Structures are given as C-alpha cells and as structure tokens.
Short mmCIF file of C-alpha atoms in Angstrom, two decimals:
data_model
loop_
_atom_site.label_atom_id
_atom_site.label_comp_id
_atom_site.label_asym_id
_atom_site.label_seq_id
_atom_site.Cartn_x
_atom_site.Cartn_y
_atom_site.Cartn_z
CA MET A 1 -19.44 10.29 -25.30
CA THR A 2 -17.71 9.46 -22.03
CA SER A 3 -19.11 6.52 -20.11
CA LEU A 4 -18.79 5.96 -16.38
CA LYS A 5 -18.91 2.34 -15.27
CA ARG A 6 -18.09 0.24 -12.29
CA PHE A 7 -14.40 -0.62 -12.19
CA VAL A 8 -13.66 -4.33 -12.69
CA ALA A 9 -10.44 -6.31 -12.22
CA ASP A 10 -9.60 -6.20 -15.96
CA ASP A 11 -9.51 -2.40 -15.77
CA LEU A 12 -6.24 -2.67 -13.83
CA PHE A 13 -4.56 -3.54 -17.14
CA SER A 14 -5.72 -0.40 -18.93
CA PHE A 15 -5.48 2.51 -16.52
CA ASN A 16 -1.71 2.89 -16.19
CA THR A 17 -1.60 6.09 -18.26
CA VAL A 18 -3.96 7.70 -15.74
CA ASN A 19 -1.47 6.95 -12.95
CA LEU A 20 1.53 8.56 -14.67
CA ASP A 21 0.86 11.89 -12.95
CA LYS A 22 3.28 12.55 -10.07
CA LEU A 23 0.35 13.78 -7.96
CA THR A 24 -1.40 10.40 -8.22
CA GLU A 25 -0.67 7.75 -5.63
CA THR A 26 -0.15 4.35 -7.23
CA TYR A 27 -0.74 1.16 -5.29
CA GLY A 28 0.01 -2.51 -5.83
CA PRO A 29 -2.62 -4.84 -7.32
CA PRO A 30 -3.62 -6.36 -3.94
CA PHE A 31 -4.65 -2.89 -2.73
CA TYR A 32 -6.95 -2.33 -5.72
CA PHE A 33 -8.36 -5.86 -5.38
CA GLU A 34 -9.16 -5.23 -1.71
CA TYR A 35 -11.21 -2.17 -2.67
CA LEU A 36 -12.93 -4.06 -5.47
CA ALA A 37 -13.86 -6.85 -3.06
CA HIS A 38 -15.00 -4.68 -0.14
CA TRP A 39 -16.35 -1.48 -1.72
CA PRO A 40 -17.11 -2.08 -5.43
CA GLU A 41 -19.82 0.61 -5.36
CA TYR A 42 -17.08 3.17 -4.66
CA PHE A 43 -14.86 2.21 -7.61
CA THR A 44 -15.70 3.88 -10.95
CA ILE A 45 -13.80 4.27 -14.21
CA ALA A 46 -14.43 6.67 -17.10
CA ARG A 47 -13.86 5.46 -20.65
CA SER A 48 -13.66 7.41 -23.88
CA PRO A 49 -15.78 6.42 -26.90
CA ALA A 50 -12.69 4.57 -28.18
CA GLY A 51 -12.48 2.62 -24.93
CA TYR A 52 -9.48 4.39 -23.39
CA ALA A 53 -9.32 4.80 -19.62
CA MET A 54 -9.82 8.51 -18.93
CA GLY A 55 -9.77 8.42 -15.13
CA TYR A 56 -11.08 6.67 -12.06
CA ILE A 57 -12.15 7.10 -8.47
CA MET A 58 -11.90 4.63 -5.63
CA GLY A 59 -13.10 4.98 -2.09
CA LYS A 60 -14.59 3.28 0.92
CA VAL A 61 -16.90 3.83 3.86
CA GLU A 62 -15.51 3.99 7.39
CA GLY A 63 -15.81 5.45 10.89
CA PRO A 64 -17.93 4.81 13.96
CA GLY A 65 -21.32 6.38 14.77
CA GLU A 66 -21.63 10.00 13.66
CA ASP A 67 -18.19 9.76 12.05
CA TRP A 68 -19.55 7.20 9.52
CA HIS A 69 -18.47 8.64 6.19
CA GLY A 70 -17.37 8.08 2.63
CA HIS A 71 -13.65 8.39 1.99
CA VAL A 72 -12.02 9.19 -1.35
CA THR A 73 -8.92 7.02 -1.52
CA ALA A 74 -7.88 8.07 -5.03
CA VAL A 75 -9.32 10.15 -7.83
CA SER A 76 -7.31 10.74 -10.96
CA THR A 77 -7.87 11.87 -14.53
CA GLY A 78 -5.43 11.33 -17.38
CA ALA A 79 -3.63 14.51 -18.44
CA GLU A 80 -5.29 14.60 -21.87
CA PHE A 81 -8.75 14.33 -20.31
CA ARG A 82 -8.50 17.08 -17.71
CA ARG A 83 -10.74 20.15 -17.63
CA LEU A 84 -13.70 18.11 -18.95
CA GLY A 85 -15.51 17.89 -15.62
CA LEU A 86 -14.60 14.26 -14.92
CA GLY A 87 -13.32 15.06 -11.43
CA ASN A 88 -16.68 16.61 -10.56
CA LYS A 89 -18.56 13.63 -11.99
CA PHE A 90 -16.42 11.19 -10.04
CA MET A 91 -16.88 13.12 -6.81
CA ASN A 92 -20.63 13.44 -7.31
CA THR A 93 -20.86 9.68 -7.85
CA LEU A 94 -18.94 8.93 -4.65
CA GLU A 95 -20.98 11.47 -2.68
CA GLU A 96 -24.24 9.89 -3.91
CA VAL A 97 -23.09 6.43 -2.80
CA SER A 98 -21.97 7.82 0.57
CA GLU A 99 -25.27 9.57 1.12
CA HIS A 100 -27.88 7.22 -0.31
CA VAL A 101 -26.34 3.76 -0.03
CA HIS A 102 -24.29 4.08 3.15
CA LYS A 103 -26.13 6.96 4.89
CA GLY A 104 -22.88 8.73 5.72
CA TYR A 105 -22.52 12.02 7.56
CA PHE A 106 -19.76 13.45 5.37
CA VAL A 107 -17.18 12.67 2.69
CA ASP A 108 -13.48 13.20 3.28
CA LEU A 109 -10.32 13.06 1.22
CA PHE A 110 -6.65 13.85 1.47
CA VAL A 111 -5.01 16.11 -1.10
CA ARG A 112 -1.47 17.39 -1.41
CA ALA A 113 -1.31 20.88 0.08
CA SER A 114 0.67 21.97 -2.99
CA ASN A 115 -2.03 20.83 -5.44
CA ALA A 116 -3.78 24.19 -5.72
CA VAL A 117 -5.89 23.14 -8.72
CA ALA A 118 -7.40 20.17 -6.88
CA VAL A 119 -7.85 22.12 -3.63
CA GLY A 120 -9.68 24.84 -5.59
CA MET A 121 -11.92 22.27 -7.31
CA TYR A 122 -12.84 20.65 -3.99
CA LYS A 123 -13.59 24.02 -2.39
CA LYS A 124 -15.92 24.87 -5.29
CA MET A 125 -17.69 21.58 -4.62
CA GLY A 126 -18.29 22.54 -0.97
CA TYR A 127 -15.33 20.88 0.75
CA VAL A 128 -13.47 22.65 3.53
CA VAL A 129 -9.97 22.12 4.82
CA TYR A 130 -10.69 20.30 8.06
CA ARG A 131 -7.03 20.02 9.09
CA THR A 132 -3.47 19.73 7.83
CA VAL A 133 -1.65 16.41 8.16
CA LEU A 134 2.08 17.08 8.35
CA GLY A 135 4.28 14.83 6.19
CA TYR A 136 1.33 12.69 5.04
CA TYR A 137 2.76 11.96 1.59
CA SER A 138 5.97 9.94 1.63
CA ALA A 139 9.21 11.44 0.51
CA GLY A 140 10.53 10.36 -2.86
CA LYS A 141 14.15 9.97 -3.89
CA ASN A 142 14.56 13.66 -4.60
CA ASP A 143 11.47 15.03 -2.90
CA PRO A 144 10.76 15.75 0.77
CA ALA A 145 7.65 14.46 2.52
CA GLU A 146 4.64 16.61 1.75
CA ASP A 147 1.75 17.83 3.87
CA ALA A 148 -1.84 16.96 3.05
CA TYR A 149 -5.12 18.71 3.61
CA ASP A 150 -7.86 16.57 5.08
CA MET A 151 -10.85 18.08 3.28
CA ARG A 152 -14.44 17.31 4.21
CA LYS A 153 -17.93 17.98 2.96
CA PRO A 154 -21.05 17.41 5.06
CA LEU A 155 -23.87 15.35 3.58
CA SER A 156 -27.59 15.88 4.20
CA LYS A 157 -27.39 14.12 7.59
CA ASP A 158 -25.26 17.07 8.69
CA LYS A 159 -26.16 19.92 6.32
CA GLU A 160 -25.93 22.47 9.13
CA ARG A 161 -22.37 21.37 9.94
CA LYS A 162 -23.23 20.65 13.54
CA LYS A 163 -20.96 17.62 13.80
CA SER A 164 -17.42 18.25 14.92
CA SER A 165 -16.26 16.05 12.03
CA VAL A 166 -16.56 18.95 9.56
CA ILE A 167 -15.69 21.93 11.77
CA PRO A 168 -12.10 22.90 10.81
CA LEU A 169 -9.35 22.36 13.35
CA LYS A 170 -6.68 24.98 13.98
CA GLU A 171 -3.74 22.73 14.84
CA PRO A 172 -2.09 20.33 12.36
CA ILE A 173 -1.59 16.66 13.17
CA THR A 174 0.85 13.96 12.10
CA PRO A 175 -0.11 10.78 10.22
CA ASP A 176 0.14 8.63 13.36
CA GLU A 177 -2.65 10.75 14.91
CA LEU A 178 -5.21 9.91 12.19
CA GLU A 179 -8.34 8.14 13.42
CA TRP A 180 -8.79 5.84 10.42
CA ALA A 181 -5.87 4.27 8.63
#
C-alpha cells in the first residue's frame, strides 16, 4: 500500500528517479531545503511498500489579502507509478492545507502548455487556465523556451469565483509581469 508522508531532508537522497522526467523541474538542494524550512506542511512524498519514492509535491503559501493562496511549486510522479491517482492525492493534500491551515482563497500552479495530460488532469480537478505566461520555462540546449499555463482553483472562501484571482484573463503575460516570484 502506498504511504504519503511529510517530506524530510533525507528524502532528497532517494527521489532522483522521480525527477528524471523532462517535464519535471529539478532544483538545487538549497531550494528544497528552503521549502522544507518555511513550508514543511506543503511538502509530501509517496513511498511504495518497498520504500521506493513514487512521487512528491512541494508548495508554499503566498500573496497579499484576497490573493492569499496555496501555490504548487512542483508535483511529480515517477514514470512507473503514473496512472495510479497519486497526482490527485498530492493535489488534494495541498488543497486541504491551503484551505484549512492557511485559509487561502485559491490554489495556483504553472504547467507546461504542451503537457496535455497534466492540463487535462487539473481541469478535471476543477482548475481553470487563468492566463498564459509566455516563455515561462527556460530554453534547454536543443529546446526553445516554453509557455506555461497559470491554472487556478478557487477554495471555499471563493466558491462562487467572485475574486478576480480566478477569473481567466484574455491576454498573455511574460514572466517579468508575474506578481509573485
């Protein structure tokens, strides 16, 4: 049976296979440690019965006033553990923390515009494409920069979607126009 647990520093040594996917952003250890220190409640890992890292989610809370929200920084599942519902479990966990611990208005995330599977999953979970961020993902050696969708889901504080923070925008923006970095 899969177990979800709070991510701890030692987990950094066992989750590399989860990050092998080209759609997963990989960060340096100081970045992960910052999240562990500031937002440990937003950092969860899934382990198989044999103890293998199956996937993880990390996030934070940010924004002023009615823009106070949970943000998904990274969510990834190892290739051999996909289609088991882990992504949904991770997202539900982060949404619960955003709603009940931090009293957020919404949850947001950035996803590659080309990642149709992930975009479809998020839409099924109630997320909407709030806006497109042009060239959000850095260019690789052989790859051009890629656009991202900023997807958002209102929480119970804004179930009627009255806040402008979840009403989709028509015009794309560039990364330097983002409110929270």
